[in-house]
mmCIF file of C-alpha atoms in Angstrom:
data_model
loop_
_atom_site.group_PDB
_atom_site.id
_atom_site.type_symbol
_atom_site.label_atom_id
_atom_site.label_comp_id
_atom_site.label_asym_id
_atom_site.label_seq_id
_atom_site.Cartn_x
_atom_site.Cartn_y
_atom_site.Cartn_z
ATOM 1 C CA UNK S 1380 -0.084 0.025 -0.010
ATOM 2 C CA UNK S 1381 1.393 3.355 -0.802
ATOM 3 C CA UNK S 1382 1.684 6.221 1.907
ATOM 4 C CA UNK S 1383 0.677 9.649 0.928
ATOM 5 C CA UNK S 1384 3.395 10.713 3.144
ATOM 6 C CA UNK S 1385 6.490 12.088 0.760
ATOM 7 C CA UNK S 1386 4.072 12.198 -2.311
ATOM 8 C CA UNK S 1387 2.401 14.652 -4.144
ATOM 9 C CA UNK S 1388 -1.235 15.611 -4.071
ATOM 10 C CA UNK S 1389 -1.618 14.438 -7.648
ATOM 11 C CA UNK S 1390 -0.876 11.290 -6.650
ATOM 12 C CA UNK S 1391 -4.002 10.912 -4.568
ATOM 13 C CA UNK S 1392 -7.163 9.571 -5.770
ATOM 14 C CA UNK S 1393 -10.230 11.447 -6.517
ATOM 15 C CA UNK S 1394 -13.003 10.095 -4.580
ATOM 16 C CA UNK S 1395 -16.176 10.220 -6.322
ATOM 17 C CA UNK S 1396 -19.973 9.782 -4.696
ATOM 18 C CA UNK S 1397 -19.550 10.322 -0.785
ATOM 19 C CA UNK S 1398 -18.705 14.328 -1.118
ATOM 20 C CA UNK S 1399 -14.949 13.576 0.010
ATOM 21 C CA UNK S 1400 -12.557 15.266 -2.585
ATOM 22 C CA UNK S 1401 -8.841 16.319 -2.144
ATOM 23 C CA UNK S 1402 -9.617 19.409 -0.897
ATOM 24 C CA UNK S 1403 -11.651 18.342 2.508
ATOM 25 C CA UNK S 1404 -9.224 15.309 2.970
ATOM 26 C CA UNK S 1405 -6.253 18.327 3.032
ATOM 27 C CA UNK S 1406 -8.246 20.401 4.877
ATOM 28 C CA UNK S 1407 -8.868 17.560 7.597
ATOM 29 C CA UNK S 1408 -5.235 17.009 7.559
ATOM 30 C CA UNK S 1409 -4.453 20.891 8.725
ATOM 31 C CA UNK S 1410 -7.924 21.145 10.779
ATOM 32 C CA UNK S 1411 -7.434 17.752 13.025
ATOM 33 C CA UNK S 1412 -4.023 17.888 14.108
ATOM 34 C CA UNK S 1413 -3.925 21.490 14.830
ATOM 35 C CA UNK S 1414 -7.098 21.009 17.058
ATOM 36 C CA UNK S 1415 -5.304 18.610 18.797
ATOM 37 C CA UNK S 1416 -2.016 20.113 19.670
ATOM 38 C CA UNK S 1417 -4.130 23.569 20.515
ATOM 39 C CA UNK S 1418 -5.609 21.272 23.095
ATOM 40 C CA UNK S 1419 -2.157 20.287 24.084
ATOM 41 C CA UNK S 1420 -1.019 23.559 24.036
ATOM 42 C CA UNK S 1421 -3.492 24.898 26.089
ATOM 43 C CA UNK S 1422 -3.192 22.314 28.496
ATOM 44 C CA UNK S 1423 0.634 23.196 28.965
ATOM 45 C CA UNK S 1424 0.278 27.044 29.067
ATOM 46 C CA UNK S 1425 -2.398 26.868 31.977
ATOM 47 C CA UNK S 1426 -0.288 24.441 33.923
ATOM 48 C CA UNK S 1427 1.604 26.872 34.490
ATOM 49 C CA UNK S 1428 -0.187 30.342 33.880
ATOM 50 C CA UNK S 1429 -2.916 31.287 35.835
ATOM 51 C CA UNK S 1430 -5.640 32.740 33.571
ATOM 52 C CA UNK S 1431 -6.878 35.266 36.596
ATOM 53 C CA UNK S 1432 -3.229 36.676 36.905
ATOM 54 C CA UNK S 1433 -3.388 37.825 32.958
ATOM 55 C CA UNK S 1434 -2.935 41.488 31.981
ATOM 56 C CA UNK S 1435 -3.445 43.404 28.923
ATOM 57 C CA UNK S 1436 -0.187 44.921 27.014
ATOM 58 C CA UNK S 1437 -0.733 48.268 29.018
ATOM 59 C CA UNK S 1438 -1.010 46.288 32.449
ATOM 60 C CA UNK S 1439 -4.785 46.416 32.949
ATOM 61 C CA UNK S 1440 -6.434 43.217 34.120
ATOM 62 C CA UNK S 1441 -8.395 41.576 32.065
ATOM 63 C CA UNK S 1442 -11.983 41.346 33.041
ATOM 64 C CA UNK S 1443 -13.062 38.140 31.362
ATOM 65 C CA UNK S 1444 -14.058 34.942 33.305
ATOM 66 C CA UNK S 1445 -12.043 31.900 33.473
ATOM 67 C CA UNK S 1446 -13.661 30.192 30.746
ATOM 68 C CA UNK S 1447 -13.653 32.890 28.265
ATOM 69 C CA UNK S 1448 -9.906 33.027 28.857
ATOM 70 C CA UNK S 1449 -9.634 29.469 27.964
ATOM 71 C CA UNK S 1450 -11.764 29.473 24.837
ATOM 72 C CA UNK S 1451 -10.301 32.633 23.239
ATOM 73 C CA UNK S 1452 -6.591 31.238 24.010
ATOM 74 C CA UNK S 1453 -7.648 27.759 22.728
ATOM 75 C CA UNK S 1454 -9.106 29.169 19.633
ATOM 76 C CA UNK S 1455 -5.961 31.401 19.192
ATOM 77 C CA UNK S 1456 -3.548 28.609 19.354
ATOM 78 C CA UNK S 1457 -5.741 26.784 17.247
ATOM 79 C CA UNK S 1458 -5.576 29.534 14.704
ATOM 80 C CA UNK S 1459 -1.820 29.878 14.953
ATOM 81 C CA UNK S 1460 -1.007 26.231 14.902
ATOM 82 C CA UNK S 1461 -3.487 25.609 11.973
ATOM 83 C CA UNK S 1462 -1.799 28.351 9.637
ATOM 84 C CA UNK S 1463 1.663 26.568 10.429
ATOM 85 C CA UNK S 1464 -0.026 23.405 9.376
ATOM 86 C CA UNK S 1465 -1.438 24.892 5.877
ATOM 87 C CA UNK S 1466 1.755 26.483 5.084
ATOM 88 C CA UNK S 1467 3.698 23.157 5.781
ATOM 89 C CA UNK S 1468 1.127 21.507 3.441
ATOM 90 C CA UNK S 1469 1.438 24.477 0.928
ATOM 91 C CA UNK S 1470 5.326 23.790 0.883
ATOM 92 C CA UNK S 1471 5.189 19.778 0.875
ATOM 93 C CA UNK S 1472 2.599 19.784 -2.199
ATOM 94 C CA UNK S 1473 5.176 21.288 -4.667
ATOM 95 C CA UNK S 1474 4.562 19.543 -8.087
ATOM 96 C CA UNK S 1475 6.838 17.373 -9.346
ATOM 97 C CA UNK S 1476 9.724 17.872 -11.685
ATOM 98 C CA UNK S 1477 9.583 17.045 -15.593
ATOM 99 C CA UNK S 1478 11.326 13.671 -16.133
ATOM 100 C CA UNK S 1479 13.528 15.266 -19.216
ATOM 101 C CA UNK S 1480 15.145 17.751 -16.897
ATOM 102 C CA UNK S 1481 18.209 17.354 -14.784
ATOM 103 C CA UNK S 1482 17.233 18.418 -10.902
ATOM 104 C CA UNK S 1483 19.606 20.815 -11.244
ATOM 105 C CA UNK S 1484 19.612 21.905 -14.693
ATOM 106 C CA UNK S 1485 23.024 21.339 -15.526
ATOM 107 C CA UNK S 1486 24.770 20.334 -17.676
ATOM 108 C CA UNK S 1487 22.681 20.713 -20.784
#
């Protein structure tokens, strides 16, 4: 069985009929791991930091309940990790080189 790791997305078969597409699989390859890692990141951060001790940039205390701080931080972590995963997927899905060219295009 061929693994999609290390291969381009053009090698993945297009699934018809069940609504699954390459775009939805790529989206889930970003969204699900970033969701899990945002949960891990939040657990690690709030094991060390008390949400009631957080302040804004000017030093004013945040007047938000703990639940709101946990929720906003989780969404922020999810966004940042999701952007990182999206960039990784974009860079990993580079098109294949044509077979008739040398990898360094030298010598000709």
